[in-house]
Coordinates of N, CA and C in Angstrom, one line a residue:
Chain A
X1 N -44.0 9.6 -72.7 CA -44.9 8.7 -72.8 C -44.7 7.4 -72.3
X2 N -43.6 7.3 -71.7 CA -43.1 6.1 -71.2 C -44.2 5.3 -70.4
X3 N -44.4 4.0 -70.6 CA -45.6 3.5 -69.9 C -44.9 2.6 -69.0
X4 N -44.0 1.8 -69.2 CA -43.3 0.9 -68.0 C -41.9 1.7 -67.7
X5 N -41.6 1.9 -66.7 CA -40.3 2.6 -66.3 C -39.6 2.0 -65.5
X6 N -38.4 1.8 -65.6 CA -37.5 1.0 -64.6 C -36.3 2.1 -64.4
X7 N -36.2 2.0 -62.9 CA -34.9 2.7 -62.4 C -34.1 2.1 -61.5
X8 N -32.8 2.1 -61.6 CA -32.0 2.9 -62.6 C -31.7 2.1 -64.0
X9 N -31.3 2.8 -65.0 CA -31.2 2.0 -66.2 C -29.8 1.1 -65.9
X10 N -28.8 1.5 -65.4 CA -27.6 0.6 -65.0 C -27.3 0.8 -63.6
X11 N -27.2 -0.2 -62.8 CA -26.9 -0.4 -61.3 C -25.4 -1.2 -61.1
X12 N -24.5 -0.7 -60.5 CA -23.4 -1.5 -60.0 C -23.6 -1.7 -58.7
X13 N -23.3 -2.8 -58.1 CA -23.4 -3.2 -56.7 C -22.2 -4.3 -56.5
X14 N -21.6 -4.2 -55.2 CA -20.9 -5.0 -54.8 C -21.0 -6.5 -54.2
X15 N -20.5 -7.4 -54.5 CA -20.6 -8.7 -54.0 C -21.3 -8.8 -52.7
X16 N -22.6 -9.3 -52.4 CA -23.1 -9.3 -51.3 C -23.8 -8.2 -50.8
X17 N -23.7 -7.2 -51.4 CA -24.4 -5.7 -50.9 C -25.9 -5.7 -51.5
X18 N -27.0 -5.7 -50.6 CA -28.4 -5.6 -51.1 C -28.6 -4.5 -52.2
X19 N -29.5 -4.9 -53.0 CA -29.7 -4.0 -54.2 C -31.2 -4.0 -54.4
X20 N -31.7 -2.7 -54.9 CA -33.2 -2.9 -55.1 C -33.6 -2.2 -56.5
X21 N -34.2 -2.8 -57.3 CA -34.6 -2.3 -58.7 C -35.8 -2.0 -58.6
X22 N -36.3 -1.1 -59.2 CA -37.6 -0.6 -59.1 C -38.3 -0.5 -60.6
X23 N -39.6 -0.3 -60.6 CA -40.4 -0.5 -61.8 C -41.7 0.0 -61.5
X24 N -42.1 1.0 -62.5 CA -43.4 1.7 -62.3 C -44.1 1.7 -63.7
X25 N -45.4 1.6 -63.7 CA -46.4 1.6 -65.1 C -47.5 2.6 -64.9
X26 N -48.0 3.0 -66.1 CA -48.9 4.2 -66.0 C -50.0 3.5 -66.9
X27 N -50.0 1.9 -67.3 CA -50.8 1.3 -68.0 C -52.1 0.8 -67.2
X28 N -52.0 0.9 -65.8 CA -53.0 0.3 -65.0 C -53.1 -1.2 -65.2
X29 N -52.3 -2.0 -65.5 CA -52.3 -3.3 -65.7 C -52.4 -4.0 -64.4
X30 N -53.1 -5.3 -64.7 CA -53.1 -5.9 -63.3 C -52.1 -6.9 -63.1
X31 N -51.1 -7.2 -64.2 CA -50.0 -8.4 -63.9 C -48.9 -7.3 -64.1
X32 N -47.7 -7.7 -63.1 CA -46.4 -7.5 -63.3 C -45.5 -8.4 -63.3
X33 N -44.4 -8.7 -64.0 CA -43.5 -9.5 -64.0 C -41.7 -9.1 -63.9
X34 N -41.2 -9.8 -63.4 CA -39.7 -9.5 -63.2 C -39.1 -10.7 -64.0
X35 N -38.3 -10.3 -65.1 CA -37.6 -11.1 -65.9 C -36.0 -10.8 -65.8
X36 N -35.3 -11.8 -65.9 CA -33.7 -12.0 -65.8 C -33.3 -12.4 -67.2
X37 N -32.6 -11.4 -67.9 CA -31.9 -11.8 -68.9 C -30.4 -11.7 -69.1
X38 N -29.8 -12.8 -69.5 CA -28.3 -12.8 -69.5 C -28.1 -13.0 -71.0
X39 N -26.7 -12.8 -71.4 CA -26.4 -12.3 -72.7 C -26.8 -13.7 -73.6
X40 N -27.5 -13.4 -74.6 CA -27.9 -14.4 -75.8 C -28.7 -15.5 -75.2
X41 N -29.4 -15.2 -74.3 CA -30.3 -16.0 -73.6 C -31.8 -15.3 -73.6
X42 N -32.8 -16.2 -73.9 CA -34.2 -15.7 -73.4 C -34.6 -15.1 -72.0
X43 N -35.2 -14.2 -72.0 CA -35.7 -13.9 -70.7 C -36.1 -14.8 -69.8
X44 N -35.9 -14.7 -68.5 CA -36.1 -15.9 -67.7 C -37.1 -15.5 -66.5
X45 N -38.4 -15.7 -66.3 CA -39.3 -15.2 -65.5 C -38.7 -15.5 -64.2
X46 N -38.7 -14.6 -63.2 CA -38.5 -14.9 -61.8 C -39.7 -15.0 -60.8
X47 N -40.5 -14.0 -61.2 CA -41.8 -14.1 -60.4 C -42.7 -12.9 -61.2
X48 N -43.9 -13.0 -60.9 CA -44.9 -12.2 -61.1 C -46.3 -11.8 -60.2
X49 N -46.9 -10.8 -60.3 CA -48.0 -10.7 -59.2 C -49.3 -10.5 -60.5
X50 N -50.1 -11.0 -59.8 CA -51.5 -10.8 -60.5 C -52.4 -10.0 -59.3
X51 N -52.4 -8.7 -59.7 CA -52.8 -7.9 -58.8 C -52.0 -7.9 -57.4
X52 N -52.5 -8.2 -56.4 CA -51.7 -8.4 -55.0 C -51.2 -10.0 -54.9
X53 N -51.5 -10.9 -55.6 CA -51.0 -12.1 -55.4 C -49.8 -12.6 -56.2
X54 N -48.8 -12.8 -55.3 CA -47.4 -13.1 -55.7 C -47.5 -14.6 -56.1
X55 N -46.9 -14.8 -57.3 CA -46.4 -16.0 -57.9 C -45.1 -16.3 -58.0
X56 N -44.4 -17.3 -57.6 CA -42.8 -17.2 -57.6 C -42.7 -18.4 -58.6
X57 N -41.6 -18.3 -59.2 CA -41.2 -19.5 -60.1 C -40.6 -20.5 -59.2
X58 N -40.5 -21.9 -59.3 CA -40.1 -22.8 -58.6 C -38.6 -22.7 -58.6
X59 N -37.9 -22.0 -59.7 CA -36.6 -22.4 -59.7 C -35.9 -20.8 -59.3
X60 N -36.6 -20.0 -58.8 CA -36.0 -18.7 -58.6 C -35.6 -18.7 -57.1
X61 N -34.0 -18.4 -57.2 CA -33.5 -18.5 -55.9 C -34.1 -17.6 -54.9
X62 N -34.0 -18.1 -53.4 CA -34.5 -17.2 -52.6 C -33.8 -15.6 -52.3
X63 N -32.8 -15.7 -53.0 CA -32.0 -14.5 -52.9 C -32.9 -13.4 -53.6
X64 N -33.9 -13.6 -54.3 CA -34.4 -12.6 -55.1 C -35.9 -12.8 -54.4
X65 N -36.3 -11.4 -54.0 CA -37.6 -11.2 -53.5 C -38.1 -10.0 -54.3
X66 N -39.5 -9.8 -54.0 CA -40.3 -8.6 -54.6 C -41.4 -8.1 -53.7
X67 N -41.5 -6.7 -54.3 CA -42.6 -6.4 -53.4 C -43.5 -5.5 -54.4
X68 N -44.9 -5.3 -54.4 CA -45.9 -4.6 -55.1 C -46.7 -4.1 -53.9
X69 N -46.4 -2.6 -53.7 CA -47.1 -2.1 -52.7 C -48.3 -1.4 -53.2
X70 N -48.4 -1.3 -54.6 CA -49.6 -0.8 -55.2 C -49.7 -1.0 -56.6
X71 N -50.8 -1.0 -57.3 CA -50.7 -1.2 -58.6 C -49.7 -0.8 -59.6
X72 N -49.2 0.2 -59.2 CA -48.2 1.0 -60.2 C -46.9 0.8 -60.0
X73 N -46.5 0.3 -58.9 CA -45.3 0.0 -58.7 C -45.0 -1.6 -58.2
X74 N -43.6 -1.8 -58.4 CA -43.1 -3.2 -58.1 C -41.6 -3.0 -58.1
X75 N -41.0 -3.9 -57.1 CA -39.8 -3.8 -56.8 C -39.1 -5.2 -56.7
X76 N -38.0 -5.3 -57.0 CA -37.1 -6.4 -57.2 C -35.8 -6.2 -56.2
X77 N -36.0 -6.9 -55.1 CA -34.8 -6.8 -54.1 C -34.0 -8.2 -54.2
X78 N -32.8 -7.8 -54.3 CA -31.6 -9.1 -54.4 C -30.7 -8.9 -53.2
X79 N -31.1 -9.8 -52.2 CA -30.5 -9.7 -50.9 C -29.2 -9.5 -50.7
X80 N -28.4 -10.4 -51.5 CA -27.0 -11.0 -51.4 C -26.7 -11.3 -52.9
X81 N -26.4 -10.1 -53.7 CA -25.7 -10.4 -55.0 C -24.6 -11.2 -55.1
X82 N -24.9 -12.2 -56.1 CA -23.4 -12.8 -56.4 C -22.9 -12.4 -57.9
X83 N -21.8 -12.8 -58.2 CA -21.3 -12.7 -59.7 C -22.2 -13.1 -60.7
X84 N -22.8 -14.1 -60.6 CA -23.9 -14.8 -61.4 C -25.2 -14.2 -61.5
X85 N -25.4 -13.1 -60.7 CA -26.8 -12.3 -60.8 C -26.4 -11.1 -61.6
X86 N -25.1 -10.8 -62.3 CA -25.1 -9.7 -63.2 C -25.9 -10.1 -64.5
X87 N -26.8 -9.4 -64.8 CA -27.8 -9.5 -66.1 C -28.5 -8.2 -66.2
X88 N -29.3 -8.2 -67.2 CA -30.4 -7.3 -67.5 C -31.7 -7.9 -66.8
X89 N -32.3 -7.0 -66.1 CA -33.5 -7.2 -65.2 C -34.5 -6.4 -65.9
X90 N -35.7 -7.1 -66.4 CA -36.8 -6.4 -67.0 C -37.8 -6.6 -66.2
X91 N -38.6 -5.7 -66.2 CA -39.9 -5.5 -65.8 C -41.0 -5.4 -66.7
X92 N -42.1 -6.4 -66.8 CA -43.2 -6.1 -67.7 C -44.4 -6.1 -67.2
X93 N -45.4 -5.7 -67.9 CA -46.7 -5.6 -67.5 C -47.6 -6.4 -68.2
X94 N -48.9 -6.8 -68.1 CA -49.9 -7.2 -69.1 C -51.2 -6.8 -68.4
X95 N -52.0 -6.6 -69.2 CA -53.5 -6.2 -68.8 C -54.1 -7.5 -67.7
X96 N -54.1 -8.9 -68.5 CA -54.5 -10.0 -68.0 C -53.4 -10.9 -67.9
X97 N -53.4 -11.9 -67.2 CA -52.5 -13.2 -67.5 C -53.0 -14.0 -68.3
X98 N -52.1 -14.6 -69.3 CA -52.7 -15.3 -70.3 C -52.5 -14.9 -71.7
X99 N -53.7 -14.1 -72.4 CA -53.7 -13.9 -73.7 C -53.2 -12.5 -73.9
X100 N -52.9 -11.6 -72.9 CA -52.5 -10.4 -73.1 C -51.1 -10.3 -73.5
X101 N -50.5 -9.3 -74.6 CA -49.1 -9.3 -74.6 C -48.5 -8.6 -73.5
X102 N -47.1 -8.7 -73.5 CA -46.4 -8.1 -72.4 C -45.9 -6.7 -72.9
X103 N -45.6 -5.7 -72.0 CA -45.2 -4.7 -72.4 C -44.1 -4.5 -71.5
X104 N -42.8 -4.3 -72.0 CA -41.5 -4.3 -71.2 C -41.2 -2.7 -70.9
X105 N -40.6 -2.8 -69.7 CA -39.7 -1.5 -69.4 C -38.3 -1.6 -70.0
X106 N -37.7 -0.4 -70.1 CA -36.3 -0.6 -70.9 C -35.2 -1.2 -69.9
X107 N -35.3 -1.9 -68.8 CA -34.3 -2.7 -68.3 C -33.4 -2.1 -67.2
X108 N -32.7 -2.6 -66.5 CA -32.0 -2.3 -65.6 C -30.9 -3.3 -65.7
X109 N -29.7 -2.7 -66.0 CA -28.4 -3.6 -66.3 C -27.6 -3.4 -64.8
X110 N -27.5 -5.0 -64.5 CA -27.0 -5.0 -63.0 C -25.4 -5.3 -63.3
X111 N -24.6 -4.8 -62.6 CA -23.1 -5.4 -62.6 C -22.8 -5.5 -61.4
X112 N -22.3 -6.7 -60.9 CA -21.9 -7.0 -59.6 C -20.3 -7.0 -59.5
X113 N -19.7 -6.1 -58.7 CA -18.1 -6.2 -58.5 C -17.7 -7.0 -57.4
Chain B
X1 N -37.0 -32.0 -74.6 CA -37.5 -30.9 -75.6 C -37.9 -29.8 -75.1
X2 N -37.4 -28.6 -75.6 CA -37.7 -27.5 -75.0 C -39.2 -27.0 -75.3
X3 N -39.6 -26.2 -74.4 CA -41.2 -26.1 -74.7 C -41.3 -25.1 -75.7
X4 N -40.4 -24.1 -76.2 CA -40.4 -23.3 -77.3 C -39.1 -23.5 -77.9
X5 N -38.8 -23.7 -79.2 CA -37.6 -23.9 -79.9 C -37.6 -23.0 -81.0
X6 N -36.6 -22.1 -81.2 CA -36.3 -21.3 -82.3 C -34.9 -21.8 -82.9
X7 N -34.8 -21.5 -84.1 CA -33.3 -21.7 -84.8 C -32.6 -20.3 -84.4
X8 N -31.4 -20.5 -83.6 CA -30.9 -19.3 -82.9 C -30.2 -18.3 -84.3
X9 N -29.9 -18.9 -85.5 CA -29.2 -18.1 -86.6 C -27.8 -18.1 -86.0
X10 N -27.3 -17.0 -86.6 CA -27.8 -15.9 -87.2 C -28.1 -16.4 -88.6
X11 N -29.2 -15.5 -89.2 CA -29.4 -15.4 -90.6 C -29.0 -14.0 -90.9
X12 N -28.2 -14.2 -92.1 CA -27.4 -13.1 -92.8 C -28.3 -13.0 -94.1
X13 N -28.9 -11.8 -94.2 CA -29.5 -11.8 -95.7 C -29.1 -10.4 -96.3
X14 N -29.2 -10.2 -97.3 CA -29.1 -8.7 -97.9 C -30.5 -8.0 -98.1
X15 N -30.2 -6.8 -98.0 CA -31.5 -5.6 -97.7 C -32.2 -6.0 -99.1
X16 N -33.7 -6.3 -98.8 CA -34.6 -6.3 -99.8 C -35.0 -7.7 -99.9
X17 N -34.2 -8.8 -99.3 CA -34.5 -10.3 -99.4 C -35.8 -10.5 -98.4
X18 N -36.4 -11.8 -98.7 CA -37.5 -12.2 -98.0 C -36.9 -13.1 -97.0
X19 N -37.3 -13.1 -95.7 CA -36.7 -14.2 -94.6 C -37.8 -14.6 -93.9
X20 N -37.6 -15.8 -93.4 CA -38.7 -16.4 -92.6 C -38.0 -17.2 -91.6
X21 N -39.0 -17.1 -90.3 CA -38.6 -17.9 -89.1 C -39.4 -18.6 -88.7
X22 N -39.3 -19.8 -88.1 CA -40.2 -20.6 -87.6 C -39.9 -20.9 -86.1
X23 N -40.9 -21.1 -85.3 CA -40.8 -21.5 -83.9 C -41.6 -22.5 -83.6
X24 N -41.3 -23.7 -83.0 CA -42.2 -24.7 -82.3 C -42.4 -24.5 -80.9
X25 N -43.6 -25.3 -80.7 CA -43.8 -25.3 -79.3 C -44.4 -26.5 -79.0
X26 N -44.3 -27.2 -77.9 CA -44.7 -28.6 -77.5 C -46.0 -28.7 -76.8
X27 N -46.5 -27.6 -76.4 CA -47.7 -27.9 -75.6 C -48.9 -27.7 -76.4
X28 N -49.6 -28.5 -76.9 CA -50.8 -28.6 -77.9 C -51.8 -27.7 -77.5
X29 N -52.0 -27.3 -76.0 CA -53.3 -26.7 -75.6 C -52.4 -25.1 -75.3
X30 N -51.3 -24.8 -76.0 CA -51.1 -23.3 -75.8 C -52.2 -22.4 -76.8
X31 N -52.1 -21.1 -75.9 CA -53.2 -20.6 -76.6 C -53.4 -19.1 -77.0
X32 N -52.1 -18.5 -76.9 CA -51.8 -17.2 -77.4 C -50.4 -17.2 -77.9
X33 N -50.0 -16.3 -78.8 CA -48.6 -16.6 -79.4 C -48.3 -15.0 -80.1
X34 N -47.0 -14.8 -79.6 CA -46.6 -13.6 -80.2 C -45.1 -13.6 -80.7
X35 N -45.0 -12.5 -81.6 CA -43.3 -12.2 -81.9 C -42.7 -11.0 -81.2
X36 N -41.8 -11.0 -80.7 CA -41.2 -9.7 -80.2 C -39.7 -9.4 -80.7
X37 N -39.4 -8.2 -81.0 CA -38.1 -7.7 -81.4 C -37.3 -7.2 -80.2
X38 N -36.1 -7.8 -80.3 CA -35.4 -7.2 -79.1 C -33.6 -6.8 -79.8
X39 N -33.7 -5.4 -79.9 CA -32.5 -4.9 -80.1 C -31.2 -5.3 -79.4
X40 N -30.0 -4.9 -79.7 CA -28.9 -5.4 -78.7 C -28.8 -4.6 -77.4
X41 N -29.1 -5.1 -76.4 CA -28.9 -4.5 -75.1 C -30.0 -3.4 -74.9
X42 N -31.3 -4.1 -75.6 CA -32.6 -3.1 -75.3 C -33.6 -4.1 -74.8
X43 N -34.7 -3.8 -74.4 CA -35.9 -4.6 -74.1 C -36.6 -5.0 -75.0
X44 N -37.2 -6.2 -74.9 CA -37.9 -6.8 -76.1 C -39.2 -5.7 -76.6
X45 N -39.6 -5.5 -77.7 CA -40.6 -5.1 -77.9 C -41.8 -5.9 -78.9
X46 N -42.8 -5.6 -78.5 CA -43.8 -6.5 -79.3 C -44.1 -6.1 -80.8
X47 N -43.8 -7.0 -81.7 CA -43.9 -7.1 -82.9 C -45.3 -7.2 -83.4
X48 N -45.6 -8.5 -83.0 CA -47.2 -8.7 -83.4 C -47.6 -9.9 -82.8
X49 N -49.0 -9.7 -82.6 CA -49.4 -11.0 -82.2 C -50.0 -11.9 -83.1
X50 N -49.9 -13.3 -82.9 CA -50.3 -14.1 -84.0 C -51.8 -14.9 -84.0
X51 N -52.5 -14.5 -84.6 CA -53.9 -14.9 -84.7 C -54.0 -16.4 -85.5
X52 N -55.1 -17.1 -85.2 CA -55.3 -18.5 -85.8 C -55.4 -18.5 -87.3
X53 N -56.0 -17.2 -87.7 CA -56.1 -16.9 -89.1 C -55.2 -16.4 -89.7
X54 N -53.9 -16.2 -89.0 CA -52.7 -15.7 -89.7 C -53.0 -14.0 -89.7
X55 N -51.9 -13.3 -89.7 CA -52.2 -11.8 -89.8 C -51.0 -11.4 -90.4
X56 N -51.3 -9.9 -90.9 CA -50.2 -9.4 -91.7 C -50.1 -7.8 -91.2
X57 N -48.9 -7.4 -91.2 CA -48.7 -6.1 -90.7 C -47.5 -5.4 -91.4
X58 N -48.0 -4.6 -92.6 CA -47.0 -4.0 -93.4 C -46.2 -5.4 -94.3
X59 N -44.9 -5.2 -94.0 CA -43.9 -6.4 -94.5 C -43.7 -7.3 -93.7
X60 N -44.7 -7.4 -92.7 CA -44.5 -8.8 -91.5 C -45.8 -9.7 -91.7
X61 N -45.6 -11.1 -92.0 CA -46.7 -11.7 -91.7 C -46.4 -12.8 -91.0
X62 N -47.4 -13.1 -89.9 CA -47.3 -14.1 -89.1 C -48.4 -15.2 -89.2
X63 N -48.1 -16.4 -88.9 CA -48.9 -17.6 -89.4 C -48.6 -18.4 -88.2
X64 N -49.8 -19.2 -87.7 CA -50.1 -20.2 -86.9 C -50.4 -21.4 -87.4
X65 N -49.8 -22.7 -87.1 CA -50.1 -23.8 -87.9 C -50.5 -24.8 -86.5
X66 N -51.4 -24.9 -86.0 CA -51.7 -25.5 -84.8 C -51.6 -27.2 -84.6
X67 N -51.8 -27.7 -86.2 CA -51.7 -29.1 -86.3 C -50.3 -29.5 -86.1
X68 N -49.6 -28.7 -86.6 CA -47.8 -29.0 -86.6 C -47.2 -28.2 -85.4
X69 N -48.0 -27.7 -84.7 CA -47.4 -26.7 -83.6 C -46.2 -25.9 -83.8
X70 N -46.2 -24.9 -84.9 CA -45.3 -24.1 -84.8 C -46.2 -22.6 -85.3
X71 N -45.2 -21.5 -85.2 CA -45.7 -20.2 -85.6 C -44.6 -19.6 -86.4
X72 N -44.9 -19.0 -87.4 CA -43.7 -18.4 -88.4 C -44.0 -17.0 -88.6
X73 N -42.7 -16.2 -88.9 CA -42.7 -15.0 -89.2 C -42.0 -14.6 -90.4
X74 N -42.6 -14.0 -91.3 CA -42.1 -13.8 -92.7 C -41.9 -12.2 -92.8
X75 N -40.5 -11.9 -93.2 CA -40.4 -10.4 -93.3 C -40.0 -10.1 -95.1
X76 N -40.8 -9.3 -95.6 CA -40.5 -9.3 -97.0 C -39.8 -7.9 -97.1
X77 N -39.1 -7.7 -98.3 CA -38.4 -6.5 -98.6 C -37.7 -6.0 -97.1
X78 N -36.7 -7.1 -96.8 CA -36.2 -6.4 -95.6 C -35.4 -5.2 -95.8
X79 N -35.2 -4.7 -94.2 CA -34.5 -3.4 -94.5 C -33.6 -3.6 -93.2
X80 N -32.3 -2.6 -93.3 CA -31.1 -2.6 -92.5 C -31.8 -2.7 -91.0
X81 N -32.6 -1.8 -90.9 CA -33.4 -1.6 -89.5 C -34.0 -2.8 -88.9
X82 N -34.0 -3.8 -90.0 CA -35.1 -4.9 -89.4 C -33.8 -5.9 -88.6
X83 N -32.5 -5.7 -88.6 CA -31.6 -6.4 -87.9 C -32.0 -6.5 -86.3
X84 N -32.1 -7.3 -85.7 CA -32.4 -7.5 -84.5 C -32.3 -9.0 -84.2
X85 N -32.7 -9.3 -82.8 CA -33.0 -10.7 -82.5 C -34.6 -10.7 -82.3
X86 N -35.3 -11.8 -82.9 CA -36.8 -12.1 -83.0 C -37.1 -13.1 -81.9
X87 N -38.0 -12.6 -80.9 CA -38.3 -13.7 -79.8 C -39.8 -14.3 -80.2
X88 N -39.8 -15.6 -80.1 CA -41.2 -16.2 -80.1 C -41.6 -16.1 -78.7
X89 N -42.7 -16.0 -78.7 CA -43.4 -16.2 -77.2 C -44.7 -16.9 -77.1
X90 N -45.0 -17.8 -76.4 CA -46.1 -18.6 -76.4 C -46.8 -18.5 -75.0
X91 N -47.9 -18.4 -75.0 CA -48.7 -18.5 -73.7 C -49.2 -19.9 -73.6
X92 N -49.1 -20.9 -72.5 CA -49.5 -22.2 -72.5 C -50.0 -22.2 -71.1
X93 N -51.0 -23.3 -71.0 CA -51.5 -23.8 -69.7 C -50.6 -24.5 -68.8
X94 N -50.3 -24.1 -67.5 CA -49.3 -25.0 -66.8 C -50.0 -24.8 -65.4
X95 N -50.2 -26.4 -65.2 CA -50.9 -26.6 -64.0 C -52.4 -25.8 -63.9
X96 N -52.3 -24.8 -62.8 CA -53.7 -24.3 -62.8 C -53.5 -22.8 -63.3
X97 N -52.6 -22.6 -63.7 CA -52.4 -21.1 -64.2 C -51.9 -21.3 -65.6
X98 N -51.5 -20.1 -66.2 CA -51.0 -20.2 -67.4 C -49.5 -19.6 -67.3
X99 N -48.7 -19.8 -68.5 CA -47.2 -19.8 -68.4 C -46.8 -19.0 -69.7
X100 N -46.0 -18.0 -69.5 CA -45.4 -17.3 -70.7 C -44.1 -17.8 -71.0
X101 N -44.0 -18.4 -72.1 CA -42.8 -18.9 -72.5 C -42.1 -18.5 -73.6
X102 N -40.6 -17.9 -73.4 CA -40.1 -17.2 -74.6 C -39.1 -18.4 -75.1
X103 N -38.9 -18.4 -76.5 CA -37.9 -18.9 -77.3 C -36.7 -18.2 -76.9
X104 N -35.6 -18.7 -77.2 CA -34.2 -18.2 -77.2 C -33.8 -17.0 -78.1
X105 N -34.6 -17.0 -79.3 CA -34.4 -16.0 -80.0 C -33.7 -16.3 -81.4
X106 N -34.0 -15.6 -82.4 CA -33.2 -15.8 -83.7 C -32.6 -14.7 -84.2
X107 N -31.4 -14.6 -84.4 CA -30.6 -13.5 -84.5 C -30.8 -13.2 -86.4
X108 N -31.3 -12.0 -86.6 CA -31.4 -11.6 -88.0 C -30.2 -10.4 -88.2
X109 N -29.5 -10.5 -89.4 CA -28.6 -9.6 -89.7 C -28.8 -9.2 -91.2
X110 N -29.3 -7.7 -91.2 CA -29.5 -7.5 -92.6 C -28.2 -6.7 -93.3
X111 N -27.8 -7.1 -94.6 CA -26.5 -6.4 -95.0 C -26.7 -5.8 -96.1
X112 N -26.2 -4.5 -96.4 CA -26.3 -3.7 -97.4 C -26.3 -4.3 -98.8

């Protein structure tokens, strides 16, 4: 019954080697988000899609890109991972932007070696 | 001043105790408020939305005080399984859109 699914749960990549994280949802929600969370910190919003409209946070590095080919899927591409990009990456959805609560996937923990 | 502030804790209380957390927000136009629970190395999960009139779900009570710009979470008869980090989330107007802002979380540890 998982509604927001992230793959893989754990990802190890080498410094500078591109990596893609995936997220799918069965909720048919309009909005999909990507958050980065480091230990003992709040989740930090990287970007979100409202339907097909992409919204990038001002402080999200260019190294992070995203694609949403359809309602159900969203991808996070890290073009050249650095050691500082090691974190938990959380995908979330909401029915609408604003007053709707977020539904999180179980996250992908990225290690950069 | 941070947009959403929480006492990081940790709060360490005995099983059965009542514990309360506050969360303050800076944007008076904030529109919606939530409490999430996050277990170690897991994703945040929605605990409850916070309504203007206050709301209760079993042992959990959430309150909103717009005048003083804070929300609170009260946990009664705490259980060992309540040990987690509790994240306050506020949705606030930002430019022409709205923005979901997380507090940094309050750690709660329940001891036997």
